[in-house]
PDB file of C-alpha atoms in Angstrom:
ATOM      1  CA  GLY J 150      17.930 -15.075  -2.464  1.00  0.00           C
ATOM      2  CA  ALA J 151      18.395 -11.174  -2.415  1.00  0.00           C
ATOM      3  CA  VAL J 152      18.970  -9.735   1.250  1.00  0.00           C
ATOM      4  CA  VAL J 153      17.350  -6.890   2.992  1.00  0.00           C
ATOM      5  CA  SER J 154      18.549  -5.388   6.324  1.00  0.00           C
ATOM      6  CA  GLN J 155      17.548  -3.198   9.011  1.00  0.00           C
ATOM      7  CA  HIS J 156      18.447  -1.135  11.506  1.00  0.00           C
ATOM      8  CA  PRO J 157      18.017  -0.999  14.431  1.00  0.00           C
ATOM      9  CA  SER J 158      16.729  -3.983  15.109  1.00  0.00           C
ATOM     10  CA  ARG J 159      15.438  -2.638  18.123  1.00  0.00           C
ATOM     11  CA  VAL J 160      14.556   1.032  19.758  1.00  0.00           C
ATOM     12  CA  ILE J 161      13.433   2.598  22.673  1.00  0.00           C
ATOM     13  CA  CYS J 162      12.758   6.241  22.537  1.00  0.00           C
ATOM     14  CA  LYS J 163      10.791   8.854  24.803  1.00  0.00           C
ATOM     15  CA  SER J 164       7.423  10.491  24.205  1.00  0.00           C
ATOM     16  CA  GLY J 165       8.051  13.621  21.528  1.00  0.00           C
ATOM     17  CA  THR J 166      11.560  12.262  20.292  1.00  0.00           C
ATOM     18  CA  SER J 167      12.080  11.019  16.678  1.00  0.00           C
ATOM     19  CA  VAL J 168      13.132   7.908  15.492  1.00  0.00           C
ATOM     20  CA  LYS J 169      15.041   6.810  12.416  1.00  0.00           C
ATOM     21  CA  ILE J 170      14.917   3.600  10.813  1.00  0.00           C
ATOM     22  CA  GLU J 171      16.998   2.358   7.970  1.00  0.00           C
ATOM     23  CA  CYS J 172      16.492  -0.177   5.198  1.00  0.00           C
ATOM     24  CA  ARG J 173      19.002  -1.737   2.576  1.00  0.00           C
ATOM     25  CA  SER J 174      18.913  -3.925  -0.269  1.00  0.00           C
ATOM     26  CA  LEU J 175      22.272  -5.622   0.651  1.00  0.00           C
ATOM     27  CA  ASP J 176      22.898  -7.073  -3.040  1.00  0.00           C
ATOM     28  CA  PHE J 177      20.396  -5.578  -5.204  1.00  0.00           C
ATOM     29  CA  GLN J 178      19.087  -2.285  -6.376  1.00  0.00           C
ATOM     30  CA  ALA J 179      15.697  -1.587  -5.424  1.00  0.00           C
ATOM     31  CA  THR J 180      14.112   1.594  -7.177  1.00  0.00           C
ATOM     32  CA  THR J 181      10.840   0.932  -4.806  1.00  0.00           C
ATOM     33  CA  MET J 182      10.820  -0.404  -1.301  1.00  0.00           C
ATOM     34  CA  PHE J 183       7.829  -1.020   0.998  1.00  0.00           C
ATOM     35  CA  TRP J 184       7.505   0.104   4.562  1.00  0.00           C
ATOM     36  CA  TYR J 185       4.852  -2.050   6.812  1.00  0.00           C
ATOM     37  CA  ARG J 186       3.573  -1.926  10.628  1.00  0.00           C
ATOM     38  CA  GLN J 187       2.941  -4.883  12.568  1.00  0.00           C
ATOM     39  CA  PHE J 188       1.037  -4.516  15.714  1.00  0.00           C
ATOM     40  CA  PRO J 189       1.329  -7.561  18.195  1.00  0.00           C
ATOM     41  CA  LYS J 190      -1.138 -10.628  16.731  1.00  0.00           C
ATOM     42  CA  GLN J 191      -2.103  -8.427  13.612  1.00  0.00           C
ATOM     43  CA  SER J 192      -1.140  -8.746  10.040  1.00  0.00           C
ATOM     44  CA  LEU J 193       1.069  -6.666   8.514  1.00  0.00           C
ATOM     45  CA  MET J 194      -0.235  -3.333   7.091  1.00  0.00           C
ATOM     46  CA  LEU J 195       1.191  -1.459   4.497  1.00  0.00           C
ATOM     47  CA  MET J 196       1.959   2.238   5.101  1.00  0.00           C
ATOM     48  CA  ALA J 197       3.726   3.584   2.236  1.00  0.00           C
ATOM     49  CA  THR J 198       5.763   2.937  -0.814  1.00  0.00           C
ATOM     50  CA  SER J 199       9.091   4.709  -0.930  1.00  0.00           C
ATOM     51  CA  ASN J 200      10.252   5.535  -4.289  1.00  0.00           C
ATOM     52  CA  GLU J 201      13.823   6.305  -5.200  1.00  0.00           C
ATOM     53  CA  GLY J 202      14.442   9.803  -6.213  1.00  0.00           C
ATOM     54  CA  SER J 203      10.703  11.127  -5.877  1.00  0.00           C
ATOM     55  CA  LYS J 204       8.012  11.501  -3.088  1.00  0.00           C
ATOM     56  CA  ALA J 205       6.675   8.317  -1.158  1.00  0.00           C
ATOM     57  CA  THR J 206       3.131   7.481  -1.793  1.00  0.00           C
ATOM     58  CA  TYR J 207       1.101   6.922   1.442  1.00  0.00           C
ATOM     59  CA  GLU J 208      -1.823   4.716   2.161  1.00  0.00           C
ATOM     60  CA  GLN J 209      -4.877   6.097   3.228  1.00  0.00           C
ATOM     61  CA  GLY J 210      -4.827   6.980   6.768  1.00  0.00           C
ATOM     62  CA  VAL J 211      -1.003   7.123   7.384  1.00  0.00           C
ATOM     63  CA  GLU J 212       0.117  10.877   8.101  1.00  0.00           C
ATOM     64  CA  LYS J 213       2.731  11.699   5.843  1.00  0.00           C
ATOM     65  CA  ASP J 214       4.369  14.215   8.133  1.00  0.00           C
ATOM     66  CA  LYS J 215       4.519  11.805  11.095  1.00  0.00           C
ATOM     67  CA  PHE J 216       6.363   8.959   9.411  1.00  0.00           C
ATOM     68  CA  LEU J 217       8.706  10.908   7.237  1.00  0.00           C
ATOM     69  CA  ILE J 218      10.237   8.792   4.156  1.00  0.00           C
ATOM     70  CA  ASN J 219      13.568   9.217   2.106  1.00  0.00           C
ATOM     71  CA  HIS J 220      14.635   6.894  -0.449  1.00  0.00           C
ATOM     72  CA  ALA J 221      17.941   8.890  -1.593  1.00  0.00           C
ATOM     73  CA  SER J 222      19.609   6.007  -2.965  1.00  0.00           C
ATOM     74  CA  LEU J 223      18.935   2.320  -4.828  1.00  0.00           C
ATOM     75  CA  THR J 224      19.849   0.430  -1.979  1.00  0.00           C
ATOM     76  CA  LEU J 225      18.704   2.860   1.179  1.00  0.00           C
ATOM     77  CA  SER J 226      15.300   3.883   2.310  1.00  0.00           C
ATOM     78  CA  THR J 227      14.838   5.595   6.030  1.00  0.00           C
ATOM     79  CA  LEU J 228      11.655   5.677   7.793  1.00  0.00           C
ATOM     80  CA  THR J 229      11.665   8.425  10.396  1.00  0.00           C
ATOM     81  CA  VAL J 230       8.952   8.444  13.029  1.00  0.00           C
ATOM     82  CA  THR J 231       8.783  11.947  14.142  1.00  0.00           C
ATOM     83  CA  SER J 232       7.169  12.907  17.641  1.00  0.00           C
ATOM     84  CA  ALA J 233       6.797   9.240  18.586  1.00  0.00           C
ATOM     85  CA  HIS J 234       4.137   8.381  21.056  1.00  0.00           C
ATOM     86  CA  PRO J 235       3.283   5.168  22.611  1.00  0.00           C
ATOM     87  CA  GLU J 236       0.604   4.174  20.427  1.00  0.00           C
ATOM     88  CA  ASP J 237       3.622   4.042  17.357  1.00  0.00           C
ATOM     89  CA  SER J 238       5.187   1.413  19.428  1.00  0.00           C
ATOM     90  CA  SER J 239       5.070  -1.469  16.746  1.00  0.00           C
ATOM     91  CA  PHE J 240       6.765  -3.592  14.893  1.00  0.00           C
ATOM     92  CA  TYR J 241       8.310  -1.778  11.659  1.00  0.00           C
ATOM     93  CA  ILE J 242       9.207  -4.254   8.569  1.00  0.00           C
ATOM     94  CA  CYS J 243      10.566  -2.751   5.166  1.00  0.00           C
ATOM     95  CA  SER J 244      10.376  -5.222   2.136  1.00  0.00           C
ATOM     96  CA  ALA J 245      11.997  -4.585  -1.862  1.00  0.00           C
ATOM     97  CA  PRO J 246      11.134  -6.515  -4.509  1.00  0.00           C
ATOM     98  CA  GLY J 247      14.118  -8.179  -6.101  1.00  0.00           C
ATOM     99  CA  GLY J 248      14.966 -11.163  -8.390  1.00  0.00           C
ATOM    100  CA  PRO J 249      13.087 -11.686 -11.844  1.00  0.00           C
ATOM    101  CA  TRP J 250      10.237 -12.402 -10.612  1.00  0.00           C
ATOM    102  CA  GLU J 251      10.185  -9.163  -8.628  1.00  0.00           C
ATOM    103  CA  THR J 252       9.735 -11.403  -5.035  1.00  0.00           C
ATOM    104  CA  GLN J 253       9.569  -9.372  -2.134  1.00  0.00           C
ATOM    105  CA  TYR J 254      12.007  -9.684   0.344  1.00  0.00           C
ATOM    106  CA  PHE J 255      11.424  -8.456   3.673  1.00  0.00           C
ATOM    107  CA  GLY J 256      14.063  -6.984   6.104  1.00  0.00           C
ATOM    108  CA  PRO J 257      14.173  -8.188   9.718  1.00  0.00           C
ATOM    109  CA  GLY J 258      12.092  -5.695  11.270  1.00  0.00           C
ATOM    110  CA  THR J 259      12.557  -2.976  13.938  1.00  0.00           C
ATOM    111  CA  ARG J 260      10.786  -3.148  17.130  1.00  0.00           C
ATOM    112  CA  LEU J 261       9.790   0.601  18.420  1.00  0.00           C
ATOM    113  CA  LEU J 262       8.814   0.846  21.855  1.00  0.00           C
ATOM    114  CA  VAL J 263       8.063   4.815  22.937  1.00  0.00           C
ATOM    115  CA  LEU J 264       7.700   5.377  26.716  1.00  0.00           C
TER     116      LEU J 264
ATOM    117  CA  GLY S 156      -7.973  -0.920  -3.323  1.00  0.00           C
ATOM    118  CA  GLU S 157      -7.388  -4.771  -2.510  1.00  0.00           C
ATOM    119  CA  ASN S 158      -8.923  -6.674   0.222  1.00  0.00           C
ATOM    120  CA  VAL S 159      -7.875  -9.999   1.342  1.00  0.00           C
ATOM    121  CA  GLU S 160      -9.634 -11.651   3.719  1.00  0.00           C
ATOM    122  CA  GLN S 161      -8.027 -15.117   5.142  1.00  0.00           C
ATOM    123  CA  HIS S 162      -9.567 -17.833   6.941  1.00  0.00           C
ATOM    124  CA  PRO S 163      -9.347 -19.586   9.974  1.00  0.00           C
ATOM    125  CA  SER S 164      -7.525 -17.033  12.377  1.00  0.00           C
ATOM    126  CA  THR S 165      -6.668 -19.988  14.024  1.00  0.00           C
ATOM    127  CA  LEU S 166      -6.154 -24.013  13.333  1.00  0.00           C
ATOM    128  CA  SER S 167      -4.801 -26.785  15.080  1.00  0.00           C
ATOM    129  CA  VAL S 168      -4.076 -30.194  13.880  1.00  0.00           C
ATOM    130  CA  GLN S 169      -1.857 -33.392  14.795  1.00  0.00           C
ATOM    131  CA  GLU S 170       1.325 -34.295  13.256  1.00  0.00           C
ATOM    132  CA  GLY S 171       0.959 -35.849  10.173  1.00  0.00           C
ATOM    133  CA  ASP S 172      -2.352 -34.158   9.461  1.00  0.00           C
ATOM    134  CA  SER S 173      -3.161 -32.048   7.069  1.00  0.00           C
ATOM    135  CA  ALA S 174      -3.869 -28.105   6.949  1.00  0.00           C
ATOM    136  CA  VAL S 175      -5.337 -26.177   4.910  1.00  0.00           C
ATOM    137  CA  ILE S 176      -5.808 -22.076   4.704  1.00  0.00           C
ATOM    138  CA  LYS S 177      -8.115 -20.300   2.393  1.00  0.00           C
ATOM    139  CA  CYS S 178      -7.965 -16.713   0.844  1.00  0.00           C
ATOM    140  CA  THR S 179     -10.178 -14.580  -1.295  1.00  0.00           C
ATOM    141  CA  TYR S 180      -9.327 -11.416  -2.864  1.00  0.00           C
ATOM    142  CA  SER S 181     -11.558  -8.283  -4.211  1.00  0.00           C
ATOM    143  CA  ASP S 182      -9.334  -6.936  -7.145  1.00  0.00           C
ATOM    144  CA  SER S 183      -9.845  -8.923 -10.158  1.00  0.00           C
ATOM    145  CA  ALA S 184      -6.321  -7.341 -11.723  1.00  0.00           C
ATOM    146  CA  SER S 185      -4.487  -9.129  -8.720  1.00  0.00           C
ATOM    147  CA  ASN S 186      -2.215 -11.711 -10.556  1.00  0.00           C
ATOM    148  CA  TYR S 187       0.536 -12.509  -7.826  1.00  0.00           C
ATOM    149  CA  PHE S 188      -0.296 -14.405  -4.806  1.00  0.00           C
ATOM    150  CA  PRO S 189       2.508 -15.305  -2.044  1.00  0.00           C
ATOM    151  CA  TRP S 190       2.169 -17.151   0.950  1.00  0.00           C
ATOM    152  CA  TYR S 191       4.377 -15.821   3.681  1.00  0.00           C
ATOM    153  CA  LYS S 192       5.427 -17.929   7.201  1.00  0.00           C
ATOM    154  CA  GLN S 193       6.531 -15.856  10.275  1.00  0.00           C
ATOM    155  CA  GLU S 194       7.826 -17.218  13.359  1.00  0.00           C
ATOM    156  CA  LEU S 195       7.210 -15.231  16.407  1.00  0.00           C
ATOM    157  CA  GLY S 196       9.672 -11.772  16.343  1.00  0.00           C
ATOM    158  CA  LYS S 197      10.908 -12.773  13.160  1.00  0.00           C
ATOM    159  CA  ARG S 198      10.511 -11.297   9.221  1.00  0.00           C
ATOM    160  CA  PRO S 199       8.204 -13.161   7.084  1.00  0.00           C
ATOM    161  CA  GLN S 200       9.446 -15.370   4.545  1.00  0.00           C
ATOM    162  CA  LEU S 201       8.325 -16.714   1.450  1.00  0.00           C
ATOM    163  CA  ILE S 202       6.876 -20.368   1.390  1.00  0.00           C
ATOM    164  CA  ILE S 203       5.558 -20.731  -1.758  1.00  0.00           C
ATOM    165  CA  ASP S 204       4.188 -18.176  -4.454  1.00  0.00           C
ATOM    166  CA  ILE S 205       1.542 -18.419  -7.531  1.00  0.00           C
ATOM    167  CA  ARG S 206       0.979 -16.218 -10.672  1.00  0.00           C
ATOM    168  CA  SER S 207      -2.699 -16.053 -12.389  1.00  0.00           C
ATOM    169  CA  ASN S 208      -1.488 -17.900 -15.431  1.00  0.00           C
ATOM    170  CA  VAL S 209      -1.537 -21.232 -13.266  1.00  0.00           C
ATOM    171  CA  GLY S 210      -3.956 -23.034 -11.037  1.00  0.00           C
ATOM    172  CA  GLU S 211      -1.483 -25.301  -9.083  1.00  0.00           C
ATOM    173  CA  LYS S 212       2.042 -25.247  -7.290  1.00  0.00           C
ATOM    174  CA  LYS S 213       3.442 -27.517  -5.356  1.00  0.00           C
ATOM    175  CA  ASP S 214       6.695 -27.663  -3.672  1.00  0.00           C
ATOM    176  CA  GLN S 215       7.069 -30.912  -1.314  1.00  0.00           C
ATOM    177  CA  ARG S 216       4.753 -30.534   1.088  1.00  0.00           C
ATOM    178  CA  ILE S 217       2.927 -27.436   0.408  1.00  0.00           C
ATOM    179  CA  ALA S 218       0.990 -26.632  -2.405  1.00  0.00           C
ATOM    180  CA  VAL S 219      -1.017 -23.631  -3.407  1.00  0.00           C
ATOM    181  CA  THR S 220      -4.096 -23.468  -5.587  1.00  0.00           C
ATOM    182  CA  LEU S 221      -5.784 -20.799  -7.445  1.00  0.00           C
ATOM    183  CA  ASN S 222      -9.643 -20.118  -8.879  1.00  0.00           C
ATOM    184  CA  LYS S 223      -9.470 -16.799 -10.494  1.00  0.00           C
ATOM    185  CA  THR S 224     -13.155 -16.886 -11.325  1.00  0.00           C
ATOM    186  CA  ALA S 225     -14.377 -17.174  -7.707  1.00  0.00           C
ATOM    187  CA  LYS S 226     -11.028 -15.183  -6.315  1.00  0.00           C
ATOM    188  CA  HIS S 227      -9.931 -17.315  -3.660  1.00  0.00           C
ATOM    189  CA  PHE S 228      -6.850 -19.233  -3.242  1.00  0.00           C
ATOM    190  CA  SER S 229      -5.461 -22.213  -0.574  1.00  0.00           C
ATOM    191  CA  LEU S 230      -2.653 -22.897   0.883  1.00  0.00           C
ATOM    192  CA  HIS S 231      -2.481 -26.716   1.607  1.00  0.00           C
ATOM    193  CA  ILE S 232       0.489 -28.259   3.911  1.00  0.00           C
ATOM    194  CA  THR S 233       0.731 -32.393   4.244  1.00  0.00           C
ATOM    195  CA  GLU S 234       2.568 -34.155   6.596  1.00  0.00           C
ATOM    196  CA  THR S 235       2.740 -31.589   9.073  1.00  0.00           C
ATOM    197  CA  GLN S 236       5.426 -31.167  11.432  1.00  0.00           C
ATOM    198  CA  PRO S 237       5.701 -29.279  14.920  1.00  0.00           C
ATOM    199  CA  GLU S 238       7.981 -26.843  13.255  1.00  0.00           C
ATOM    200  CA  ASP S 239       5.833 -26.076  10.903  1.00  0.00           C
ATOM    201  CA  SER S 240       3.627 -24.326  13.590  1.00  0.00           C
ATOM    202  CA  ALA S 241       3.651 -20.447  12.723  1.00  0.00           C
ATOM    203  CA  VAL S 242       1.584 -17.708  11.725  1.00  0.00           C
ATOM    204  CA  TYR S 243       0.745 -17.939   7.939  1.00  0.00           C
ATOM    205  CA  PHE S 244      -0.108 -14.746   5.783  1.00  0.00           C
ATOM    206  CA  CYS S 245      -1.488 -14.769   2.526  1.00  0.00           C
ATOM    207  CA  ALA S 246      -1.085 -11.628   0.084  1.00  0.00           C
ATOM    208  CA  ALA S 247      -2.168 -10.467  -3.009  1.00  0.00           C
ATOM    209  CA  SER S 248      -0.607  -7.835  -5.673  1.00  0.00           C
ATOM    210  CA  THR S 249      -0.469  -6.968  -9.276  1.00  0.00           C
ATOM    211  CA  SER S 250       2.808  -7.741 -10.607  1.00  0.00           C
ATOM    212  CA  GLY S 251       5.285  -5.054 -11.785  1.00  0.00           C
ATOM    213  CA  ALA S 252       7.899  -2.774  -9.762  1.00  0.00           C
ATOM    214  CA  THR S 253       5.102  -1.310  -7.515  1.00  0.00           C
ATOM    215  CA  ASN S 254       3.526  -4.399  -6.798  1.00  0.00           C
ATOM    216  CA  LYS S 255       2.604  -3.591  -3.391  1.00  0.00           C
ATOM    217  CA  LEU S 256       1.462  -6.887  -1.349  1.00  0.00           C
ATOM    218  CA  ILE S 257      -1.644  -6.359   0.625  1.00  0.00           C
ATOM    219  CA  PHE S 258      -2.156  -8.772   3.535  1.00  0.00           C
ATOM    220  CA  GLY S 259      -4.625 -11.290   4.736  1.00  0.00           C
ATOM    221  CA  THR S 260      -5.197 -11.523   8.573  1.00  0.00           C
ATOM    222  CA  GLY S 261      -2.953 -14.418   8.851  1.00  0.00           C
ATOM    223  CA  THR S 262      -3.708 -17.840  10.395  1.00  0.00           C
ATOM    224  CA  LEU S 263      -1.758 -19.403  13.953  1.00  0.00           C
ATOM    225  CA  LEU S 264      -1.222 -22.930  12.866  1.00  0.00           C
ATOM    226  CA  ALA S 265      -0.249 -25.215  15.900  1.00  0.00           C
ATOM    227  CA  VAL S 266       0.872 -28.437  14.911  1.00  0.00           C
ATOM    228  CA  GLN S 267       0.644 -30.637  18.023  1.00  0.00           C
ATOM    229  CA  PRO S 268       3.339 -33.605  18.333  1.00  0.00           C
TER     230      PRO S 268
END
């Protein structure tokens, strides 16, 4: 099946700093990618849809100025958490549709801890 | 927008028994319903999916049923094994390149040996 990678797998940062997370489709092109956030023992909550070459579409309640998304190529989307705070600590997962049925393939996730 | 509800939140079964997890969705336009298994700290893994043009799909010990009229779908796992223990999520979306998935709340399945 299609492979999606994420980097870094885990990151610890100080409050007020920014963190960039990369999501790559390794063996297929993705004009659309999705970013999810998952708090402990909770479900995956869709944050935004990343669109190659155009602006991301954010879900209601997600601050676009805080969670910057860039989809500059057909294989790479980045999520930047700006001015991170402890409440932003979470598991961030990206996904991309691939294959003939556009099945969603998930990256391995990035665990963010903001101190 | 779409809303997906999932029950039960936790399910404990004995090894060899069957497990059933149920989901309902709100948007009648949804036509794609995948099920994911997520182990602790790992990414969700697709285990089975169904599209709205069929009512049932089976893959070895796993089956999914869909009732479009009632807007609900279910996951059935037979002959459960300890390695089936994980969190299971249902999801719904409309097909297409912008097919964002809306997830259910998850079911923690524990298979007791």
